[in-house]
XYZ file of C-alpha atoms in Angstrom:
699
model
C 120.894 7.700 16.007
C 118.037 10.073 15.388
C 116.749 9.600 18.927
C 120.192 10.208 20.367
C 120.528 13.422 18.357
C 117.124 14.552 19.526
C 117.939 13.692 23.126
C 121.093 15.764 22.944
C 119.296 18.729 21.421
C 116.336 18.813 23.808
C 117.575 17.144 26.950
C 117.361 13.558 28.107
C 113.967 11.821 28.316
C 112.751 10.718 31.729
C 113.934 7.262 32.809
C 111.860 4.536 34.384
C 111.530 4.943 38.149
C 109.573 2.249 40.011
C 109.271 4.497 43.086
C 107.602 7.368 41.218
C 103.879 7.449 42.057
C 102.902 10.986 41.145
C 103.519 14.387 42.764
C 106.467 14.070 45.115
C 105.495 14.644 48.743
C 108.998 14.768 50.193
C 110.239 18.024 48.747
C 112.159 21.076 49.882
C 111.709 24.801 49.545
C 112.681 26.235 46.154
C 113.897 29.701 45.103
C 114.085 30.886 48.704
C 115.824 34.134 47.699
C 112.860 35.142 45.557
C 110.539 34.295 48.423
C 112.527 36.647 50.672
C 112.457 39.353 47.993
C 108.687 38.978 47.670
C 108.171 39.280 51.422
C 110.407 42.365 51.576
C 108.586 43.864 48.595
C 105.225 43.258 50.278
C 106.502 44.926 53.460
C 107.674 47.883 51.372
C 104.343 47.931 49.541
C 102.489 48.085 52.853
C 104.806 50.897 53.977
C 104.068 52.810 50.762
C 100.355 52.326 51.372
C 100.622 53.591 54.943
C 102.608 56.644 53.823
C 100.136 57.335 51.032
C 97.144 56.965 53.360
C 98.845 59.295 55.858
C 99.570 62.070 53.370
C 96.787 61.503 50.839
C 93.358 63.083 50.864
C 90.771 61.644 48.427
C 88.640 64.736 48.988
C 90.903 66.483 46.492
C 89.467 64.203 43.821
C 85.869 64.197 45.043
C 85.451 67.881 45.882
C 86.555 70.939 43.850
C 88.779 73.490 45.601
C 88.154 77.257 45.693
C 90.739 80.043 45.618
C 91.255 79.760 49.366
C 92.096 76.059 49.136
C 88.815 75.007 50.776
C 86.682 72.122 49.544
C 83.220 72.722 48.111
C 80.384 70.594 49.459
C 82.333 68.887 52.228
C 80.248 68.045 55.257
C 81.205 69.656 58.523
C 82.616 72.846 56.962
C 81.168 76.243 56.119
C 80.946 75.111 52.499
C 78.829 72.061 53.319
C 75.816 73.474 51.431
C 77.930 74.966 48.656
C 78.680 72.039 46.387
C 79.585 73.854 43.152
C 82.659 75.834 42.121
C 81.981 79.149 40.347
C 84.590 80.906 38.150
C 84.579 84.711 38.040
C 85.913 84.861 34.470
C 85.847 81.550 32.625
C 87.408 83.204 29.563
C 90.783 82.766 31.264
C 90.313 78.993 31.278
C 91.555 77.704 27.947
C 90.833 74.003 28.407
C 88.356 71.861 30.336
C 91.297 69.862 31.690
C 92.491 73.036 33.404
C 89.092 73.368 35.027
C 89.014 69.787 36.223
C 92.625 69.356 37.352
C 94.173 72.764 37.992
C 92.928 76.192 38.966
C 92.393 78.942 36.383
C 94.018 82.377 36.939
C 90.697 83.804 38.068
C 88.999 83.906 41.497
C 86.773 80.924 42.325
C 84.253 80.503 45.117
C 81.921 77.772 46.334
C 78.236 78.396 45.633
C 74.999 76.581 46.429
C 73.860 76.592 42.811
C 75.103 77.820 39.465
C 73.723 81.122 38.093
C 70.566 80.706 36.036
C 70.210 84.221 34.644
C 72.217 86.820 32.777
C 73.297 89.797 34.908
C 76.102 92.333 34.953
C 77.510 93.844 38.101
C 76.823 97.348 36.828
C 73.138 96.675 36.157
C 72.599 94.714 39.382
C 74.430 97.080 41.740
C 72.022 99.190 43.762
C 68.960 97.187 42.723
C 67.062 94.218 44.087
C 69.046 91.954 41.774
C 72.192 92.624 43.796
C 70.842 90.383 46.573
C 70.897 87.500 44.074
C 74.189 88.695 42.592
C 75.954 88.891 45.954
C 75.855 85.104 46.478
C 78.395 84.848 43.654
C 80.766 87.343 45.297
C 83.490 86.645 47.836
C 81.912 85.927 51.258
C 81.927 88.967 53.529
C 82.187 91.513 50.714
C 81.819 95.103 51.967
C 78.626 96.849 50.894
C 80.323 100.254 50.978
C 82.496 99.468 47.975
C 81.519 100.741 44.574
C 81.566 98.806 41.326
C 85.160 99.804 40.395
C 86.429 98.785 43.833
C 84.596 95.447 43.719
C 86.123 94.653 40.332
C 89.572 95.914 41.292
C 89.744 93.832 44.463
C 88.283 90.758 42.759
C 85.358 90.613 45.157
C 82.667 90.087 42.515
C 82.543 88.823 38.936
C 81.909 91.353 36.185
C 79.064 89.317 34.721
C 76.900 86.288 35.444
C 75.922 83.917 32.648
C 73.451 81.023 32.800
C 75.491 77.930 33.688
C 75.102 74.207 34.178
C 77.006 72.047 36.685
C 79.641 69.675 35.307
C 81.809 67.676 37.707
C 80.642 70.088 40.445
C 81.842 73.096 38.445
C 79.718 75.788 36.786
C 80.078 75.921 32.996
C 78.281 78.424 30.713
C 75.175 76.849 29.181
C 76.167 77.011 25.514
C 73.585 76.054 22.922
C 72.843 76.689 19.274
C 70.000 78.923 18.066
C 69.456 79.315 14.315
C 73.013 78.248 13.685
C 74.475 80.752 16.197
C 76.217 79.736 19.427
C 74.558 81.402 22.403
C 74.938 81.478 26.176
C 71.504 81.503 27.769
C 69.396 83.853 25.627
C 72.170 86.411 25.034
C 74.703 86.895 22.262
C 76.636 89.729 23.922
C 77.122 90.943 27.437
C 78.226 94.137 29.074
C 80.973 94.142 31.648
C 80.933 96.104 34.865
C 82.523 99.232 33.313
C 80.070 99.479 30.440
C 82.164 98.226 27.519
C 80.611 95.777 25.045
C 82.197 92.368 24.452
C 81.218 89.872 21.788
C 79.928 86.542 22.986
C 82.587 84.748 20.928
C 85.145 85.676 23.598
C 83.154 83.770 26.177
C 82.548 80.918 23.769
C 86.297 80.580 23.151
C 86.822 80.051 26.851
C 83.975 77.570 27.342
C 83.172 75.746 24.109
C 85.996 73.240 24.682
C 84.052 72.006 27.688
C 81.218 70.830 25.435
C 83.030 67.568 24.695
C 83.377 66.907 28.404
C 79.732 67.852 28.914
C 78.589 65.420 26.216
C 80.748 62.712 27.756
C 79.131 63.400 31.125
C 75.656 63.188 29.601
C 76.609 59.888 27.959
C 77.920 58.596 31.285
C 74.726 59.676 33.053
C 72.540 57.914 30.488
C 74.617 54.770 30.764
C 74.323 54.976 34.558
C 70.539 55.348 34.227
C 70.439 52.255 32.015
C 72.337 50.299 34.653
C 69.970 51.449 37.404
C 66.925 50.083 35.553
C 68.521 46.974 34.042
C 70.955 45.714 36.706
C 68.447 43.120 37.866
C 68.114 41.646 34.379
C 71.874 41.810 33.841
C 72.392 39.680 36.953
C 69.788 37.217 35.665
C 71.668 37.022 32.348
C 74.955 36.361 34.147
C 73.290 33.683 36.279
C 72.018 32.048 33.086
C 75.579 32.122 31.710
C 76.882 30.532 34.917
C 74.213 27.805 34.833
C 74.949 27.101 31.161
C 78.693 26.900 31.842
C 78.195 24.575 34.813
C 75.717 22.434 32.879
C 78.154 22.271 29.983
C 80.957 21.083 32.286
C 78.707 18.464 33.913
C 77.582 17.135 30.527
C 81.209 16.937 29.400
C 81.777 14.669 32.388
C 79.376 12.040 31.021
C 78.990 12.616 27.272
C 82.114 14.501 26.254
C 82.167 13.207 22.671
C 78.523 14.040 22.001
C 78.846 17.430 23.707
C 81.865 18.401 21.621
C 80.082 17.619 18.357
C 76.891 19.297 19.580
C 78.990 22.317 20.488
C 80.572 22.417 17.040
C 77.215 22.113 15.280
C 75.608 24.717 17.552
C 78.393 27.239 16.890
C 77.923 26.739 13.149
C 74.143 27.113 13.494
C 74.414 30.227 15.685
C 76.757 31.882 13.195
C 74.491 30.770 10.358
C 71.469 32.321 12.028
C 73.442 35.510 12.583
C 74.243 35.680 8.864
C 70.582 35.056 7.997
C 69.353 37.719 10.415
C 71.831 40.285 9.080
C 70.725 39.539 5.518
C 67.042 39.931 6.415
C 67.711 43.299 8.085
C 69.838 44.356 5.107
C 67.013 43.467 2.710
C 64.335 45.093 4.884
C 66.105 48.459 4.864
C 66.273 48.547 1.069
C 64.555 51.707 -0.135
C 64.105 53.307 3.284
C 65.069 56.959 3.553
C 68.570 57.495 4.906
C 69.458 53.797 5.030
C 72.104 54.134 2.307
C 74.221 56.633 4.286
C 77.755 55.307 4.729
C 79.313 54.738 8.131
C 82.179 57.102 7.301
C 79.789 59.944 6.492
C 77.737 59.344 9.625
C 80.761 59.398 11.966
C 80.673 58.457 15.637
C 77.283 58.542 17.355
C 76.687 57.925 21.047
C 73.295 56.384 20.286
C 74.256 53.113 18.629
C 70.685 52.536 17.483
C 71.356 54.969 14.657
C 73.763 52.496 13.060
C 71.099 49.773 13.003
C 69.110 51.880 10.517
C 71.942 51.722 7.981
C 72.229 48.933 5.406
C 76.003 49.197 5.490
C 76.026 48.192 9.173
C 74.175 44.944 8.566
C 76.296 44.278 5.478
C 79.460 44.612 7.581
C 78.032 42.281 10.255
C 77.077 39.757 7.584
C 80.572 39.799 6.038
C 82.293 39.386 9.419
C 80.066 36.484 10.464
C 80.473 34.828 7.050
C 84.260 34.988 7.330
C 84.115 33.429 10.808
C 81.780 30.710 9.534
C 84.071 29.820 6.627
C 87.193 29.787 8.830
C 85.581 27.471 11.399
C 84.249 25.098 8.734
C 87.650 24.900 7.019
C 89.378 24.213 10.339
C 86.895 21.467 11.115
C 87.450 19.868 7.690
C 91.233 19.797 8.006
C 91.258 18.881 11.706
C 88.438 16.307 11.706
C 90.763 13.389 12.545
C 92.614 15.398 15.172
C 89.343 16.436 16.770
C 88.588 12.770 17.435
C 91.930 12.498 19.217
C 91.316 15.677 21.195
C 87.915 14.382 22.296
C 89.639 11.478 24.055
C 91.834 13.953 25.946
C 88.777 16.017 26.892
C 87.023 12.868 28.124
C 89.961 12.116 30.401
C 89.935 15.717 31.626
C 86.208 15.364 32.334
C 86.863 12.348 34.527
C 89.617 14.200 36.369
C 87.376 17.192 36.988
C 84.605 14.836 38.069
C 86.811 13.301 40.752
C 88.075 16.748 41.848
C 84.785 18.659 41.610
C 85.881 21.306 44.106
C 88.365 22.466 41.457
C 85.444 24.189 39.688
C 85.090 26.472 42.712
C 88.763 27.394 42.918
C 88.427 30.261 40.361
C 86.351 32.006 43.057
C 89.432 31.968 45.326
C 91.550 33.442 42.530
C 88.885 36.046 41.811
C 88.724 37.056 45.484
C 92.512 37.411 45.767
C 92.671 39.414 42.534
C 89.943 41.735 43.853
C 92.079 42.355 46.954
C 95.092 43.189 44.769
C 93.045 45.541 42.594
C 91.441 47.260 45.582
C 94.788 47.829 47.321
C 96.423 49.081 44.132
C 93.552 51.449 43.294
C 93.264 52.898 46.793
C 97.041 53.383 47.046
C 97.111 55.072 43.638
C 94.335 57.476 44.671
C 95.996 58.361 47.977
C 99.376 58.840 46.289
C 97.890 61.115 43.638
C 96.180 63.220 46.321
C 99.075 63.453 48.769
C 100.357 66.768 47.415
C 100.076 70.043 49.290
C 98.075 73.102 48.293
C 100.224 75.555 46.320
C 99.193 79.235 46.198
C 100.436 81.653 43.540
C 100.157 85.339 42.747
C 97.664 86.181 39.978
C 97.321 89.573 38.325
C 95.683 90.743 35.101
C 98.334 93.408 34.449
C 102.082 93.066 34.070
C 103.603 92.137 37.395
C 107.140 90.822 37.998
C 105.889 88.627 40.848
C 103.032 87.002 38.906
C 103.224 83.227 39.049
C 105.350 83.075 42.190
C 104.242 81.149 45.254
C 102.686 83.046 48.130
C 100.994 82.651 51.500
C 97.313 83.614 51.409
C 97.290 84.471 55.110
C 100.172 86.978 54.986
C 99.892 88.170 51.385
C 97.434 91.101 51.889
C 99.825 92.855 54.286
C 103.107 91.825 52.627
C 105.377 93.867 50.374
C 104.409 91.652 47.437
C 100.849 92.990 47.427
C 102.150 96.583 47.334
C 104.482 95.836 44.416
C 101.602 94.407 42.388
C 98.423 96.438 43.045
C 95.325 94.443 42.280
C 97.137 91.109 42.582
C 95.675 88.350 44.704
C 97.082 85.172 46.198
C 94.926 82.169 45.382
C 95.072 78.403 45.215
C 96.829 77.180 42.040
C 97.239 73.399 42.245
C 98.361 70.530 44.445
C 102.099 69.927 44.465
C 105.152 70.024 46.674
C 108.920 70.408 46.651
C 109.883 68.019 49.445
C 111.723 64.745 48.875
C 108.490 62.831 49.349
C 106.701 64.815 46.664
C 109.594 64.390 44.242
C 109.416 60.628 44.817
C 105.680 60.365 44.086
C 106.192 59.339 40.455
C 108.557 56.565 41.509
C 106.089 55.405 44.161
C 103.318 55.258 41.561
C 105.534 53.134 39.290
C 106.342 50.872 42.257
C 102.617 50.616 42.989
C 101.862 49.455 39.432
C 104.804 47.041 39.433
C 103.726 45.455 42.721
C 100.195 45.084 41.404
C 101.487 43.144 38.383
C 103.764 41.023 40.579
C 101.070 40.113 43.117
C 98.384 39.544 40.469
C 100.677 37.204 38.530
C 101.576 35.453 41.791
C 97.883 34.843 42.525
C 97.354 33.396 39.037
C 100.477 31.252 39.410
C 99.247 29.926 42.755
C 95.993 28.869 41.141
C 97.768 27.137 38.261
C 100.129 25.194 40.541
C 97.250 24.186 42.815
C 95.107 22.859 39.973
C 98.084 21.190 38.306
C 98.995 19.380 41.524
C 95.440 18.120 41.991
C 95.054 16.853 38.415
C 98.540 15.338 38.386
C 97.547 13.348 41.484
C 94.652 11.958 39.462
C 96.782 10.993 36.465
C 99.535 9.275 38.441
C 97.051 7.256 40.520
C 97.487 3.750 39.090
C 94.064 2.551 40.238
C 91.702 5.449 39.576
C 90.079 6.734 41.726
C 91.083 4.413 44.588
C 94.675 5.675 44.745
C 93.610 9.304 44.540
C 94.434 11.342 47.715
C 91.534 12.270 49.979
C 91.816 16.028 49.373
C 94.009 16.496 46.289
C 93.167 20.182 45.796
C 93.885 21.218 49.392
C 97.060 19.106 49.442
C 98.300 20.785 46.260
C 97.448 24.226 47.643
C 99.360 23.531 50.851
C 102.432 22.220 48.971
C 102.452 25.273 46.714
C 102.420 27.748 49.588
C 104.734 25.823 51.879
C 107.480 24.867 49.449
C 107.170 26.877 46.242
C 106.258 30.458 47.134
C 109.706 31.510 45.921
C 109.332 29.735 42.571
C 105.907 31.262 42.017
C 107.315 34.667 42.932
C 110.193 34.148 40.476
C 107.888 33.351 37.556
C 105.527 36.174 38.461
C 108.470 38.602 38.764
C 109.730 37.865 35.246
C 106.253 38.394 33.831
C 105.710 41.575 35.874
C 108.964 43.088 34.565
C 107.859 42.523 30.976
C 104.402 43.953 31.706
C 105.754 47.110 33.382
C 108.037 47.637 30.363
C 104.991 47.363 28.102
C 103.195 49.966 30.206
C 106.164 52.317 29.897
C 106.268 51.772 26.142
C 102.560 52.630 25.910
C 103.222 55.794 27.910
C 106.113 56.792 25.639
C 103.999 56.012 22.595
C 101.303 58.387 23.814
C 103.897 61.086 24.386
C 105.420 60.589 20.932
C 102.141 60.640 19.024
C 102.492 64.341 18.325
C 106.014 63.851 16.931
C 106.512 63.500 13.196
C 109.567 61.245 13.458
C 108.593 58.160 11.463
C 111.665 56.206 12.561
C 110.766 56.730 16.228
C 107.203 55.552 15.577
C 108.458 52.507 13.674
C 110.922 51.652 16.443
C 108.218 52.056 19.085
C 105.855 49.787 17.140
C 108.556 47.119 16.816
C 109.357 47.279 20.532
C 105.694 46.990 21.491
C 105.244 44.011 19.179
C 108.391 42.270 20.485
C 107.447 42.694 24.138
C 103.880 41.544 23.411
C 105.262 38.348 21.885
C 107.703 37.980 24.778
C 104.864 38.262 27.309
C 102.853 35.573 25.505
C 105.867 33.246 25.398
C 106.650 33.783 29.091
C 103.026 33.049 30.025
C 103.166 29.803 28.031
C 106.506 28.820 29.563
C 105.408 29.727 33.104
C 102.224 27.679 32.781
C 104.131 24.513 31.880
C 106.861 25.255 34.426
C 104.230 25.446 37.171
C 102.947 22.008 36.160
C 106.451 20.593 36.561
C 106.814 22.343 39.917
C 103.540 20.797 41.087
C 104.737 17.308 40.093
C 108.441 17.198 40.932
C 108.956 20.125 43.320
C 111.977 21.466 41.411
C 112.896 25.153 41.250
C 111.501 27.458 38.600
C 114.420 27.452 36.154
C 114.796 23.668 36.227
C 111.058 23.168 35.828
C 110.845 25.639 32.935
C 113.772 23.957 31.165
C 112.390 20.446 31.646
C 108.906 21.491 30.483
C 110.271 23.248 27.415
C 112.479 20.308 26.423
C 109.644 17.847 27.025
C 107.364 19.831 24.718
C 110.084 20.187 22.085
C 110.706 16.422 22.140
C 106.990 15.971 21.378
C 106.370 19.040 19.261
C 104.083 17.203 16.818
C 101.767 16.004 19.568
C 101.798 19.481 21.117
C 100.704 21.106 17.870
C 98.103 18.450 17.130
C 96.464 17.753 20.468
C 97.010 20.663 22.812
C 96.037 23.394 20.377
C 93.047 21.524 18.995
C 91.617 21.236 22.503
C 92.175 24.979 22.965
C 90.208 25.529 19.759
C 87.370 23.334 21.005
C 87.245 25.183 24.336
C 87.115 28.466 22.423
C 84.101 27.153 20.523
C 82.477 26.268 23.845
C 82.987 29.802 25.133
C 81.605 31.245 21.895
C 78.560 28.992 22.155
C 77.743 30.140 25.701
C 78.476 33.808 25.026
C 76.625 33.761 21.710
C 73.542 32.062 23.163
C 73.309 34.426 26.143
C 74.099 37.427 23.929
C 71.330 36.591 21.444
C 68.873 36.061 24.305
C 69.856 39.420 25.826
C 69.531 41.149 22.435
C 66.000 39.890 21.857
C 64.974 40.678 25.428
C 66.311 44.218 25.749
C 65.081 45.163 22.245
C 61.531 44.040 23.180
C 61.428 41.325 20.521
C 60.226 38.516 22.799
C 56.461 38.918 22.840
C 55.906 36.934 26.021
C 58.045 39.324 28.106
C 57.829 42.334 25.796
C 56.386 44.595 28.484
C 58.796 43.328 31.139
C 61.980 44.630 29.539
C 62.952 48.052 30.988
C 63.005 51.224 28.834
C 66.597 52.138 28.004
C 68.551 55.016 26.513
C 71.072 52.640 24.935
C 70.051 49.001 24.829
C 73.628 48.030 23.918
C 74.734 48.881 27.474
C 73.146 45.851 29.227
C 73.749 43.638 26.182
C 77.491 44.334 26.116
C 77.645 43.952 29.889
C 75.954 40.549 29.697
C 78.222 39.447 26.828
C 81.439 40.487 28.566
C 80.291 39.040 31.894
C 79.242 35.778 30.234
C 82.632 35.438 28.603
C 84.422 36.001 31.914
C 82.211 33.419 33.621
C 82.672 30.876 30.838
C 86.407 31.571 30.804
C 86.555 30.952 34.558
C 84.968 27.501 34.188
C 86.899 26.536 31.070
C 90.194 27.741 32.567
C 89.924 24.838 35.033
C 89.354 22.482 32.128
C 92.238 24.035 30.209
C 94.624 23.610 33.127
C 93.433 20.027 33.522
C 94.082 19.257 29.842
C 97.550 20.846 29.936
C 98.479 18.947 33.098
C 97.210 15.612 31.796
C 98.972 16.225 28.510
C 102.364 16.807 30.135
C 101.818 13.809 32.401
C 100.866 11.791 29.321
C 104.141 12.735 27.609
C 106.110 11.922 30.761
C 104.319 8.584 31.002
C 105.358 7.707 27.462
C 109.002 8.388 28.291
C 109.022 6.644 31.668
C 107.067 3.529 30.720
C 106.511 1.279 27.694
C 103.190 -0.388 28.554
C 104.697 -3.733 29.506
C 103.896 -5.638 32.675
C 107.174 -4.468 34.226
C 106.684 -0.833 33.152
C 102.917 -0.312 32.788
C 101.380 2.959 31.685
C 99.530 5.083 34.238
C 97.207 6.413 31.534
C 93.612 5.288 31.242
C 92.267 3.087 28.473
C 90.974 6.136 26.584
C 94.418 7.704 26.525
C 95.884 4.404 25.352
C 93.501 4.592 22.393
C 94.689 8.143 21.851
C 98.281 6.861 21.851
C 97.464 4.250 19.236
C 95.810 6.853 17.011
C 98.697 9.300 17.258
C 101.181 6.566 16.367
C 99.332 5.747 13.151
């Protein structure tokens, strides 16, 4: 009665079928409507890309634009040798974002280099300094004009201040001297009409750019570190790849020993990390400044400063100790289940061994994802730069026409210039009022949505391909004699020929959830300034719910793709059958599947931790044999973090094949239990190791 109730609640178990010999070869196309929608969406995506590439101009991002709408530093133009944008009066620029994205209400010209001295127009006019000063005036300025006329017409700036280039724009060189902010060597300057102005006025207009300047300096130092350490970073990533491949090969032959060695090594690596943190913590006892708290120190771009604090090593020691205790407790409570999971990993090792080319398939997925990312990024750039140059009227005095659009070619002789004496028509920003320009935001959203859809489709294709290959191994009664000649290529062909629509359907559902999460993140950023606690609480709940929904859909899609690879059913039917199959065996799912995920996580941590420790000792010059070989760095954490992140991605790529193999074999194992009973009439397809696993789980 209990079985009948369970069958009614979670579907009907699979019945014995003597004709079933693994993945069905005679199958039809599934979810054709979704396949058509995907093809139409791709055609529309290509059309959007063509339109964006037709109207867009990446030079708007690369080169700054002067008041005439001309690019600075572009080859083949009169500004080819003038790579920097100079602002006549930077005081009118209230924010560095205005300088980098929009034009300030002050004339701007392209110059060969930023000013390196302090000069006023009044002091330079009529002297030898005016030859230097004139390069920062509007090209073709008339020599017959006096100082008042030059200032009135906006032909020359009132003052030059020492500046430094930032993002191809000239910013005042602000620095501190005896606790006083200074520009160059001056604290005040005199404008062209002789009045005195305090330097704080200039500082108010430029000091906000200091944060951007520091960020640029940090970026430049990081770039310098990459230029001198890229060779060693590649070597570290190659070591991670060799370790991952060696680990997979050893799992093929000595899976049980490798799993226990992996567990012991993870414990030892964490133990050494705790010991090293304690030794550093004890060594810094009594040193000057080592007792400063992290909160008092604040954020520092040079991370080496934190390594001189005892609190840093204490925090590391506590974190590693917590991880060590958690892993040891899990191993104690799961010791019997680990033995069961090892049998499943052994079977997965044999499957991977017979389908060795599956280890190279992540390269295909990586290549396709790179194409998706490249197309999305280039389309986004061209869309964001497909606006037209907008010119507006600027005037220092009250003018009813100030802020209105104008034509720079006809403005000097128009009635508008006579109504506002001293006004000038200059480039303001890139925009547009046409239907295309109003649709740019929607096109950008469509671009992001298509990126999610295609990226999820590529991942789904890889999962179905691997699942089909490993299912062919499991359902081969005499292994490996009954295994198809090219199981991976056969599975890839079946996936593309018959199930493009099903893959598109699963990827579409996931893409919709992901684009909603992106919109929620955007709204959350916009609402951060609001003080409405209910709105913040609601936003947090929505973000949490959609995060959980995305994780559930990924889990459901993964198992649905396995069913598609085996039976060739549509997406909804496959998802339902996979879900019911897992629910009918929920105990085995919790015990076996998740324990193997935990063991694979330990394997990734072992590879990443080993390569990370090696990189740390190398780049900090602590290996005496190669102490002089390591390059000098501004921030040694830059190559170390790069190696750690890259090693994790490499290890994840190799273990993802193993993970898909385990999930596929596990679902096939559950199906085998429902279809067959192990008798001579209905023999199991599972190997002898999995039969031992079955006996252990039944105890």
